[in-house]
CSV table of C-alpha atoms and ligand atoms in Angstrom, one decimal:
chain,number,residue,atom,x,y,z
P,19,UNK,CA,59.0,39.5,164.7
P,20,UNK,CA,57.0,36.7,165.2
P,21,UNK,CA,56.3,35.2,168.5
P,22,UNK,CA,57.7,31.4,169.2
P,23,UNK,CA,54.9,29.1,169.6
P,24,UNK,CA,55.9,26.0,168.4
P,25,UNK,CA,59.4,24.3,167.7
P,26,UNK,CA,60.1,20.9,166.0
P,27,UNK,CA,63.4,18.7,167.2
P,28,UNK,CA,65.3,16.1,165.6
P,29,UNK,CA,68.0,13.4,165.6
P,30,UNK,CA,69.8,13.1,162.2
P,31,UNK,CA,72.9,11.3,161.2
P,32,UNK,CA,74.1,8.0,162.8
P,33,UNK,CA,72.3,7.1,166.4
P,34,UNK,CA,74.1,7.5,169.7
P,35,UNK,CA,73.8,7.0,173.1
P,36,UNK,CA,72.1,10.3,175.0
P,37,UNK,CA,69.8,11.2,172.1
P,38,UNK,CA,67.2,11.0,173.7
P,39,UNK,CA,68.2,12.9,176.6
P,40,UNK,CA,69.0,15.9,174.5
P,41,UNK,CA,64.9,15.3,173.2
P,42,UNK,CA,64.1,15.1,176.9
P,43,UNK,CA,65.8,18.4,178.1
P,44,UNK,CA,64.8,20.2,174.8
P,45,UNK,CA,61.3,19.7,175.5
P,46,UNK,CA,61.0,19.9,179.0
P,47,UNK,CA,62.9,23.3,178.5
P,48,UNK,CA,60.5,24.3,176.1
P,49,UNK,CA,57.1,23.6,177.6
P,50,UNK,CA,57.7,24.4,180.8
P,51,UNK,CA,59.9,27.2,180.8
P,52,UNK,CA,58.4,29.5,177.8
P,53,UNK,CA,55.1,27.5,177.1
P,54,UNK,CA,55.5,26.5,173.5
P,55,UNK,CA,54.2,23.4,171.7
P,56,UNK,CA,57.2,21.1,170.8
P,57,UNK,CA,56.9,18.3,167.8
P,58,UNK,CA,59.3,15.5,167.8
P,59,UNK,CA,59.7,14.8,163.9
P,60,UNK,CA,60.7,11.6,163.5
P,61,UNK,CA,63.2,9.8,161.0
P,62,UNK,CA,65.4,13.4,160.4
P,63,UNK,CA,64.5,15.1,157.8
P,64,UNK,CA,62.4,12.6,156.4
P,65,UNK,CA,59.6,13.6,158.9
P,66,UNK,CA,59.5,16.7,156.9
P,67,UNK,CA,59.5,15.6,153.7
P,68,UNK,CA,57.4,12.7,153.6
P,69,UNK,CA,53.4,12.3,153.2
P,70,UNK,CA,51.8,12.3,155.7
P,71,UNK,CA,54.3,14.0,157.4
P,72,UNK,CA,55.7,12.0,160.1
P,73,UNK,CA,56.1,13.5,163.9
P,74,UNK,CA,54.3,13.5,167.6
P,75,UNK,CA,53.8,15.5,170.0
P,76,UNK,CA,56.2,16.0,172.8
P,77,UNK,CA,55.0,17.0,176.2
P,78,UNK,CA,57.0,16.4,179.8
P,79,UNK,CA,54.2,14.1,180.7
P,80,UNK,CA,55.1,11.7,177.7
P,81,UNK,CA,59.0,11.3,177.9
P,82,UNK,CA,59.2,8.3,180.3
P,83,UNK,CA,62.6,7.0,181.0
P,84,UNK,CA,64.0,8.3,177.9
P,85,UNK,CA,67.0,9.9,180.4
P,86,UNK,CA,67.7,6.8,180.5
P,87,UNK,CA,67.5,5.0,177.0
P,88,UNK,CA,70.0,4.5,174.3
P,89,UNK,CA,68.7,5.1,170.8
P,90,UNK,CA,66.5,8.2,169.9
P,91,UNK,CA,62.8,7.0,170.1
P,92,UNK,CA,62.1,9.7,167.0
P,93,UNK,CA,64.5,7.6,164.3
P,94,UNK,CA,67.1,8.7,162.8
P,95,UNK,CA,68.7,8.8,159.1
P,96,UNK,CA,72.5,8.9,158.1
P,97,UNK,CA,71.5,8.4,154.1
P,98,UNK,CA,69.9,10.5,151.4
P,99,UNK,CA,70.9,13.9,151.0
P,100,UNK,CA,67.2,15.9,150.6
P,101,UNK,CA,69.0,18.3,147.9
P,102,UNK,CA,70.1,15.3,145.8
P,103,UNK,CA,67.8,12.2,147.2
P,104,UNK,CA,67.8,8.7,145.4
P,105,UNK,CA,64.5,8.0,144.2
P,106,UNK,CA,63.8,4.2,143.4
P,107,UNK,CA,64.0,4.8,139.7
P,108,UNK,CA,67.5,5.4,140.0
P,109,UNK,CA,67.0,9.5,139.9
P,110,UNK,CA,67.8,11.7,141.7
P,111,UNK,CA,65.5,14.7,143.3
P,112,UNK,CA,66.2,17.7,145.3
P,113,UNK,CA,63.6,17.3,147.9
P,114,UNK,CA,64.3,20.9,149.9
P,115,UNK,CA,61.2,22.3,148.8
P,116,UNK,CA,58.7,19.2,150.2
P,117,UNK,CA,60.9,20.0,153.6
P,118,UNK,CA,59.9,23.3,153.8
P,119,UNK,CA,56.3,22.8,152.8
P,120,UNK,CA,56.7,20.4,156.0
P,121,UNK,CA,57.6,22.6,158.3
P,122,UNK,CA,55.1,25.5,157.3
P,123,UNK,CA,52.4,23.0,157.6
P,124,UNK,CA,53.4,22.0,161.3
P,125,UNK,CA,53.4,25.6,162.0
P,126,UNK,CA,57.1,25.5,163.1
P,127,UNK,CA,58.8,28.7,164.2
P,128,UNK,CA,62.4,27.0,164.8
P,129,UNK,CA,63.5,23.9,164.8
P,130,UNK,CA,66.3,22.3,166.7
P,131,UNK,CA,68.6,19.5,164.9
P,132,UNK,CA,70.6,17.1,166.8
P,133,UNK,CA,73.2,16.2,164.7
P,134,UNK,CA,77.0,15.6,163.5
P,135,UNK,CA,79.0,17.8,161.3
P,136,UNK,CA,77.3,16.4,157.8
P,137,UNK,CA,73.6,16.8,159.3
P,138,UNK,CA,74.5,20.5,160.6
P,139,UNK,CA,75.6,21.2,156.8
P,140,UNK,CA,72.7,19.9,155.4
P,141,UNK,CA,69.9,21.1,158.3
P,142,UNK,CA,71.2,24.6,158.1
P,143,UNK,CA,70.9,24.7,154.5
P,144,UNK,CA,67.2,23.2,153.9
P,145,UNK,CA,66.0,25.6,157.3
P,146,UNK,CA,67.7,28.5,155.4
P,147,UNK,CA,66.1,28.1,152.5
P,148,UNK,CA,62.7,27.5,154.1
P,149,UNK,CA,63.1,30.5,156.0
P,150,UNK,CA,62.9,28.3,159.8
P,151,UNK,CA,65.6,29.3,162.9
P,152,UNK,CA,67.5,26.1,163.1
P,153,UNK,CA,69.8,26.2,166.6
P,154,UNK,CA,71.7,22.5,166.5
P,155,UNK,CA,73.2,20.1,168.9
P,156,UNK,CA,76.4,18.0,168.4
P,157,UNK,CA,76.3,14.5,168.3
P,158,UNK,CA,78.6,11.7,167.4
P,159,UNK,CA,80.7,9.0,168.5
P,160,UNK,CA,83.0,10.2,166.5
P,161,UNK,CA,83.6,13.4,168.0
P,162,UNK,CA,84.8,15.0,165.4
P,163,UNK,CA,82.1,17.9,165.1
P,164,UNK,CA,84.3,22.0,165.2
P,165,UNK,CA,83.3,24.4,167.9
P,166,UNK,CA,83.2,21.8,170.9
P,167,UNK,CA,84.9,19.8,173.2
P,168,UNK,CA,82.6,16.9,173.5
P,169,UNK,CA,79.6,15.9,171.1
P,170,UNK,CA,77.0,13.8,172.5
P,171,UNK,CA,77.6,10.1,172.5
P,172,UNK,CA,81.5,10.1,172.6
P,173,UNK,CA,81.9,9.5,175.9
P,174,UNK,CA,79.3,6.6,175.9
P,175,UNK,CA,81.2,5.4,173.1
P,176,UNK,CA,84.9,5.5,174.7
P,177,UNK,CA,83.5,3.5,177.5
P,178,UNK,CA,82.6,1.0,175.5
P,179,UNK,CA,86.0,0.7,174.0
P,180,UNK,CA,87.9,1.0,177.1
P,181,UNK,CA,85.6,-1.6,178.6
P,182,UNK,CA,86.5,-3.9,175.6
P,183,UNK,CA,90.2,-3.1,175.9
P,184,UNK,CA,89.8,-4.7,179.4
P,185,UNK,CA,87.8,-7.8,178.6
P,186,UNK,CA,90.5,-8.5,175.6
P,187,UNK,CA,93.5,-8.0,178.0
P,188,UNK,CA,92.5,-10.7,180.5
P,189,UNK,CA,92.1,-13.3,177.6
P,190,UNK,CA,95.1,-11.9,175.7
P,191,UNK,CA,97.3,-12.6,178.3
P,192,UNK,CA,96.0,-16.4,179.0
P,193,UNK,CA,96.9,-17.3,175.4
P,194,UNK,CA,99.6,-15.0,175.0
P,195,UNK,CA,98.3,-13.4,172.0
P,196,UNK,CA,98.2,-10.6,170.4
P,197,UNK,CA,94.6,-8.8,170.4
P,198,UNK,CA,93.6,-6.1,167.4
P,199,UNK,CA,90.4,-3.9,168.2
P,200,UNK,CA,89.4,-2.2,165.6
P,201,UNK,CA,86.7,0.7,166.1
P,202,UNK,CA,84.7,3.2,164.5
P,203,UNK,CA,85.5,7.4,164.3
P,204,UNK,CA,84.9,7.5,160.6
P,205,UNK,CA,87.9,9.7,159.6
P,206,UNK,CA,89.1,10.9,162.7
P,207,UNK,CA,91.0,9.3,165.7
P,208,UNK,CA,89.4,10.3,168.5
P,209,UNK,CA,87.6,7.5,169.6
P,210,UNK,CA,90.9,5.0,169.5
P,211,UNK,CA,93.4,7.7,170.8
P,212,UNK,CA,91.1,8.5,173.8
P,213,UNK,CA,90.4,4.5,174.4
P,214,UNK,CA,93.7,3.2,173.6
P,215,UNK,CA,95.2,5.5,176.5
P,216,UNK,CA,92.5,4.5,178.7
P,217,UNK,CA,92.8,0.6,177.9
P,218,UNK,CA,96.1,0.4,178.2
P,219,UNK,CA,96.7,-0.4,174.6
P,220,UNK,CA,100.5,-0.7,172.8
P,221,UNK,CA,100.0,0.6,169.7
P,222,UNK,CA,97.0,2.9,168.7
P,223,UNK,CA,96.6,3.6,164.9
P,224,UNK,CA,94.5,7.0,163.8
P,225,UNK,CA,94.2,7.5,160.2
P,226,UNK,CA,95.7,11.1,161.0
P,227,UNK,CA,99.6,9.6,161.5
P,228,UNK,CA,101.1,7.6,159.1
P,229,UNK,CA,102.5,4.4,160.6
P,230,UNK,CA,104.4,1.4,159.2
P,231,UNK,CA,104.4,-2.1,159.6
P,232,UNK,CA,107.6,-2.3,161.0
P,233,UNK,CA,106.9,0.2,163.8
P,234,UNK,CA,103.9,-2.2,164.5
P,235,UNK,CA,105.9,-4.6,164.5
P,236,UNK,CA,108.6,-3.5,166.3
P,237,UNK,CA,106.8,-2.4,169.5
P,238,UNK,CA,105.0,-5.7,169.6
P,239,UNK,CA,108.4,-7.4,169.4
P,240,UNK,CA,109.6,-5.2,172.2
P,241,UNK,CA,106.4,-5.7,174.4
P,242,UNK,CA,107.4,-9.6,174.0
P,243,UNK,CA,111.0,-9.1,174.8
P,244,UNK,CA,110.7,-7.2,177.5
P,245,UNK,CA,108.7,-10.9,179.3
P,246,UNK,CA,105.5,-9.2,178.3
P,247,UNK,CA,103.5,-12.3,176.8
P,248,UNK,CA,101.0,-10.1,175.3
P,249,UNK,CA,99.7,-7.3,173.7
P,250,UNK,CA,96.5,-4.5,172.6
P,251,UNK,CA,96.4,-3.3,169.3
P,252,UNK,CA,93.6,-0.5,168.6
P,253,UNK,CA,93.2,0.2,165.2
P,254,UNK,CA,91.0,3.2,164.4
P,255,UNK,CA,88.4,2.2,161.3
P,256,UNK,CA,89.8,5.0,159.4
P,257,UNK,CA,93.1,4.0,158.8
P,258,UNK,CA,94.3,2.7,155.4
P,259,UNK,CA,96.7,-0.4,154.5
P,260,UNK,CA,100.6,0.4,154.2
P,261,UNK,CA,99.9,0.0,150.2
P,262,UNK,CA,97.5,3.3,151.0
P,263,UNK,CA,93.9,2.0,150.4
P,264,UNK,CA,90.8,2.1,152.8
P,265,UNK,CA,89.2,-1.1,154.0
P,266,UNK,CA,85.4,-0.6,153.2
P,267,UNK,CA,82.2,-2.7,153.4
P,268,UNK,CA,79.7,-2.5,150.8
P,269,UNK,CA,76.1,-2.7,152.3
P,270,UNK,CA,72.8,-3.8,150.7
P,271,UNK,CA,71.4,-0.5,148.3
P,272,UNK,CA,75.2,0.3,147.8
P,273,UNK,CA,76.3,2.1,150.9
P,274,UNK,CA,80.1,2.1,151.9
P,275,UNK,CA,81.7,2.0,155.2
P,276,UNK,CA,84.6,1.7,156.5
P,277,UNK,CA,85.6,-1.9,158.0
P,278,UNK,CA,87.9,-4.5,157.9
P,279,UNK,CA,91.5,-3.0,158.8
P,280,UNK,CA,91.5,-5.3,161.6
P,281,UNK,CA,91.7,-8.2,159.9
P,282,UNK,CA,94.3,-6.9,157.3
P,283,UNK,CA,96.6,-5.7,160.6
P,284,UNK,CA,96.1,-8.8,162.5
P,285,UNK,CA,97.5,-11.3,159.5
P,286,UNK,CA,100.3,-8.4,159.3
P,287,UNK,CA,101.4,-8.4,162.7
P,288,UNK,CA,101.1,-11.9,162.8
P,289,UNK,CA,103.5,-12.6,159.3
P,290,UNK,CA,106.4,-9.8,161.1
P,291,UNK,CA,106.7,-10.9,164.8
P,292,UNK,CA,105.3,-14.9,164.8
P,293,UNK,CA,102.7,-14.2,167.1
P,294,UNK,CA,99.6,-15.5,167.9
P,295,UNK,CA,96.8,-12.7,166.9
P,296,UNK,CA,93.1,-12.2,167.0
P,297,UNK,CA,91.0,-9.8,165.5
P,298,UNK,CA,88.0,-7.9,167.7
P,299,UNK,CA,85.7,-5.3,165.2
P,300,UNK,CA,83.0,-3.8,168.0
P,301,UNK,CA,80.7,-1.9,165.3
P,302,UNK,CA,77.6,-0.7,166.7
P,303,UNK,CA,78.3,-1.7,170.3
P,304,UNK,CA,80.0,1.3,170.3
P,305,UNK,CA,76.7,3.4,169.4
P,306,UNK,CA,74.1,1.7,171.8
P,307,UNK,CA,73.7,1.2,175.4
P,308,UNK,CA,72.8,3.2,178.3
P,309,UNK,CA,74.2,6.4,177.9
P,310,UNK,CA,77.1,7.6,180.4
P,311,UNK,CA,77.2,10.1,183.3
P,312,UNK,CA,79.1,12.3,181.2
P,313,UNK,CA,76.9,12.5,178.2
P,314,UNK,CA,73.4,12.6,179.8
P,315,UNK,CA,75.2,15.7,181.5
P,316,UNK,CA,75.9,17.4,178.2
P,317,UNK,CA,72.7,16.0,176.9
P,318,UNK,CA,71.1,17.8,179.5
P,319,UNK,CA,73.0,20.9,179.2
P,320,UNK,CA,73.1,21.0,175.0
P,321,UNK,CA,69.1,21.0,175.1
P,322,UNK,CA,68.1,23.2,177.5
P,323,UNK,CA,71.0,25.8,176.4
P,324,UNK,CA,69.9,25.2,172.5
P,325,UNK,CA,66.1,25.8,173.5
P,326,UNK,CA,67.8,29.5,175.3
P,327,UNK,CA,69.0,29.8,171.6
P,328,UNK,CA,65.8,29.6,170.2
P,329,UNK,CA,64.0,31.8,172.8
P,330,UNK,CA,66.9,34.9,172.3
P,331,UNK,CA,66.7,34.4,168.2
P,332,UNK,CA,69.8,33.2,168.6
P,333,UNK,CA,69.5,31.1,165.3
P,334,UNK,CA,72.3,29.5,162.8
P,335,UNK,CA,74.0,28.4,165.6
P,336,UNK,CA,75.0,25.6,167.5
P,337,UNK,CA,76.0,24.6,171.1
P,338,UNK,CA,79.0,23.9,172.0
P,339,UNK,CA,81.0,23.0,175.2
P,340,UNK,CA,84.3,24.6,175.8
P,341,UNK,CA,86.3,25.6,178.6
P,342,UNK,CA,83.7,23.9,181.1
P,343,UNK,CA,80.5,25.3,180.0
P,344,UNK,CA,78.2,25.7,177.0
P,345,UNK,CA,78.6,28.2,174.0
P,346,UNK,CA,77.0,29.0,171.1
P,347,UNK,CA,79.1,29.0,167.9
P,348,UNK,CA,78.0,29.8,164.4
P,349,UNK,CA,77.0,26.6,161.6
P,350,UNK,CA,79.7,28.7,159.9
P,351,UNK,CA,82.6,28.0,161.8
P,352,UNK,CA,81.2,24.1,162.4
P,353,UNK,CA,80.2,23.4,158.8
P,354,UNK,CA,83.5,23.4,157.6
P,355,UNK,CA,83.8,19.9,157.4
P,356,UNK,CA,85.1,16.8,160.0
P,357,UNK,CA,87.0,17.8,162.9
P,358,UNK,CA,90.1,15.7,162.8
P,359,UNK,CA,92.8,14.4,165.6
P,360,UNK,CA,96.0,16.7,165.4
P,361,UNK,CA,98.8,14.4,165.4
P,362,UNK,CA,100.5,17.3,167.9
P,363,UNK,CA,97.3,17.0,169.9
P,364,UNK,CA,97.9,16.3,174.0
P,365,UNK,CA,96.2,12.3,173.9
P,366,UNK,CA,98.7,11.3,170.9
P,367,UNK,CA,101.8,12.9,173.2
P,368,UNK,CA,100.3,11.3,176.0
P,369,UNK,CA,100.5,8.2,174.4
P,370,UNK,CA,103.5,8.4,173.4
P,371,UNK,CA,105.1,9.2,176.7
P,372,UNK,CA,103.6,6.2,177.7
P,373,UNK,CA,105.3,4.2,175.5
P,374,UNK,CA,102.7,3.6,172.9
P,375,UNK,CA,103.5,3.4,169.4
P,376,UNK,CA,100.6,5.8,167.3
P,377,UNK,CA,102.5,5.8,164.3
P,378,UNK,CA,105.6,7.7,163.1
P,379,UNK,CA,107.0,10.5,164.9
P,380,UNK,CA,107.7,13.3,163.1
P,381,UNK,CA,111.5,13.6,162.3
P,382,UNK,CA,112.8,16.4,164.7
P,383,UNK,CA,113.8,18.3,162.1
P,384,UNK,CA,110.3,18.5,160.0
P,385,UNK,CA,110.7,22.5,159.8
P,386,UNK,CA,110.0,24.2,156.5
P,387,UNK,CA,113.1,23.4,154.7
P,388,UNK,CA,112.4,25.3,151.9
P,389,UNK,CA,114.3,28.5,153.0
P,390,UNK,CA,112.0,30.7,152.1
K,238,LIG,O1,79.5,8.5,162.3
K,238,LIG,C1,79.2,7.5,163.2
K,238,LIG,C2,79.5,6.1,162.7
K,238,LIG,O2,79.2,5.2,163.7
K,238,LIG,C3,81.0,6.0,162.2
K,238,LIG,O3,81.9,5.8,163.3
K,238,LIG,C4,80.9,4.8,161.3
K,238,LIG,O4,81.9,4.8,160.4
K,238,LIG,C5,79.5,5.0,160.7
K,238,LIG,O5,78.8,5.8,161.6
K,238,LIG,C6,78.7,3.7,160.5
K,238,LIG,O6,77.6,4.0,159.8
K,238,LIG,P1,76.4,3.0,159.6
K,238,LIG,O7,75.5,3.0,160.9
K,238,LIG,O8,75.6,3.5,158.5
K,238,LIG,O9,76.9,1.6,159.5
């Protein structure tokens, strides 16, 4: 077996806060616990596959105040899969081979990825197939990465939210208006569940719970009627129109995103109840910033654990946190896609009791009725 000498890291997929505190505690691990050579390779995968290769060098000495820093100073990419990559022309190339020429000419024994659910599926397959130990670390704001808890970034990104919830409140309730903030998670509700509860919101919409207009409506009549003389919408960016379709951005070289359910809710809610609303979309605020207590702990925990990883052979895995403290869990069992909000999970009863609408309950008697 050979001996590990030299590992590569990387941040791939969309950027969040505590990045570069995992790079921090991966090489710090590293060099001064086993000695080995660590190469920061910058853009994701791209530092593999393009030439001259793109990376540095990574020593203690050289990290500054990245503890500290939003960001990850080694780029990022959340476009272009290598197995099917746009080329200018308009073809498409699988690029899995030029990665793996990359690595072997860095010398790289393992390599750790920082990533979300899409980067772990992607990583894991072009290290496979270049024959290179991958160990990976969650990140997202979106939280929604299987086989832990928390992913890095998410609880940056909640504070942002929550923070927002309580500049829009002060300002809601001198106009009496109605305020919808509408925020990112992709597919999955975590983000708006876990900010609408701290925020104080009325209604939180997750694309995981159908809702209707009326229900919307209704609480925000209720909320008025009761002397209330405003109210917080979130809106998760997820969540499709009552006719059923996504609201999506197109961006320059054809990406889409979600965006723009705020606006459609906001002339909704405002049509059904006669209120005065306004519309908040926070975007990328929600990705920057000084990263929290909280997630330049798990940073700090994620790296050094995955660098462990690579030092027992432990590879085609990733670290997780559950039940207070860091696991490994096979790319398998994380791989298998987005990790979504259950609409029976603790935060959407929790909202609930409180009094918040999150969409339609389901019927008390939503059994199998099919009697088999
Ligand atoms: O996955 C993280 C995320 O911020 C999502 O919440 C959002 O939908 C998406 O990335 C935005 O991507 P981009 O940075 O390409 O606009």
């Amino acid at each position: 077996m050979r001996e590990i000498k030299t590992i590569g890291v990387m941040t791939s997929g969309g950027d969040c806060a505590g990045l570069n505190a995992v790079i921090r505690a991966v090489t710090t691990a590293a060099v001064e616990r086993y000695g080995w050579k660590v190469y920061g390779i910058q853009d994701g995968s791209m530092g593999l596959i393009s030439r001259p290769l793109r990376f540095q060098e990574l020593s203690p000495a050289n990290l500054g105040n990245t503890l500290r820093e939003g960001g990850t100073f080694l780029g990022t990419t959340n476009k272009g899969d290598p197995f099917n990559f746009p080329m200018p022309d308009g073809s498409f190339r699988d690029l899995s081979g030029e990665f793996a020429e990359g690595a072997r000419m860095l010398g790289l024994d393992a390599l750790v990825v920082v990533g979300g659910d899409g980067s772990m599926r992607i990583l894991s397959r072009l290290c496979q197939q270049a024959g290179l130990g991958m160990v990976g670390v969650p990140k997202t704001i979106d939280n929604d990465v299987h086989g832990t808890e928390y992913a890095v970034g998410f609880a940056t990104s909640i504070n942002v939210v929550t923070e927002a919830l309580d500049r829009l409140q002060p300002t809601a309730a001198s106009h009496h208006r109605v305020m919808i903030l509408e925020v990112m998670g992709r597919d999955a509700g975590h983000i708006a569940i876990n900010a609408g509860i701290a925020g104080g919101a009325d209604v939180v919409l997750v694309p995981e719970i159908p809702y209707t207009l009326d229900g919307v409506a209704g609480k925000i009549r209720s909320v008025l009627a009761r002397g209330r003389t405003h109210a917080l919408v979130v809106v998760a960016e997820g969540v499709k129109t009552a006719e059923g379709t996504n609201a999506t951005i197109s961006h320059v070289g054809g990406e889409q995103r979600y965006g723009g359910i705020g606006h459609y809710l906001t002339q909704k809610i405002a049509d059904l109840t006669g209120a005065e609303t306004r519309v908040t979309i926070l975007g990328h605020v929600q990705r920057g910033g000084t990263p929290s207590t909280r997630d330049r702990i798990l940073a700090s925990a994620f790296g050094t654990h995955a660098v462990d990883l690579v030092a027992e052979r432990r590879f085609h895995h990733m670290v997780g946190w559950q039940n207070r403290g860091v696991v490994a869990v096979p790319l398998e069992k994380v791989t298998i896609g987005a990790c979504s909000l259950d609409p029976n999970d603790t935060l959407v009863r929790t909202a609930r009791s409180l009094g918040v609408y999150v969409g339609e309950e389901p019927a008390a008697d939503a059994g199998d009725s099919s009697g088999l």
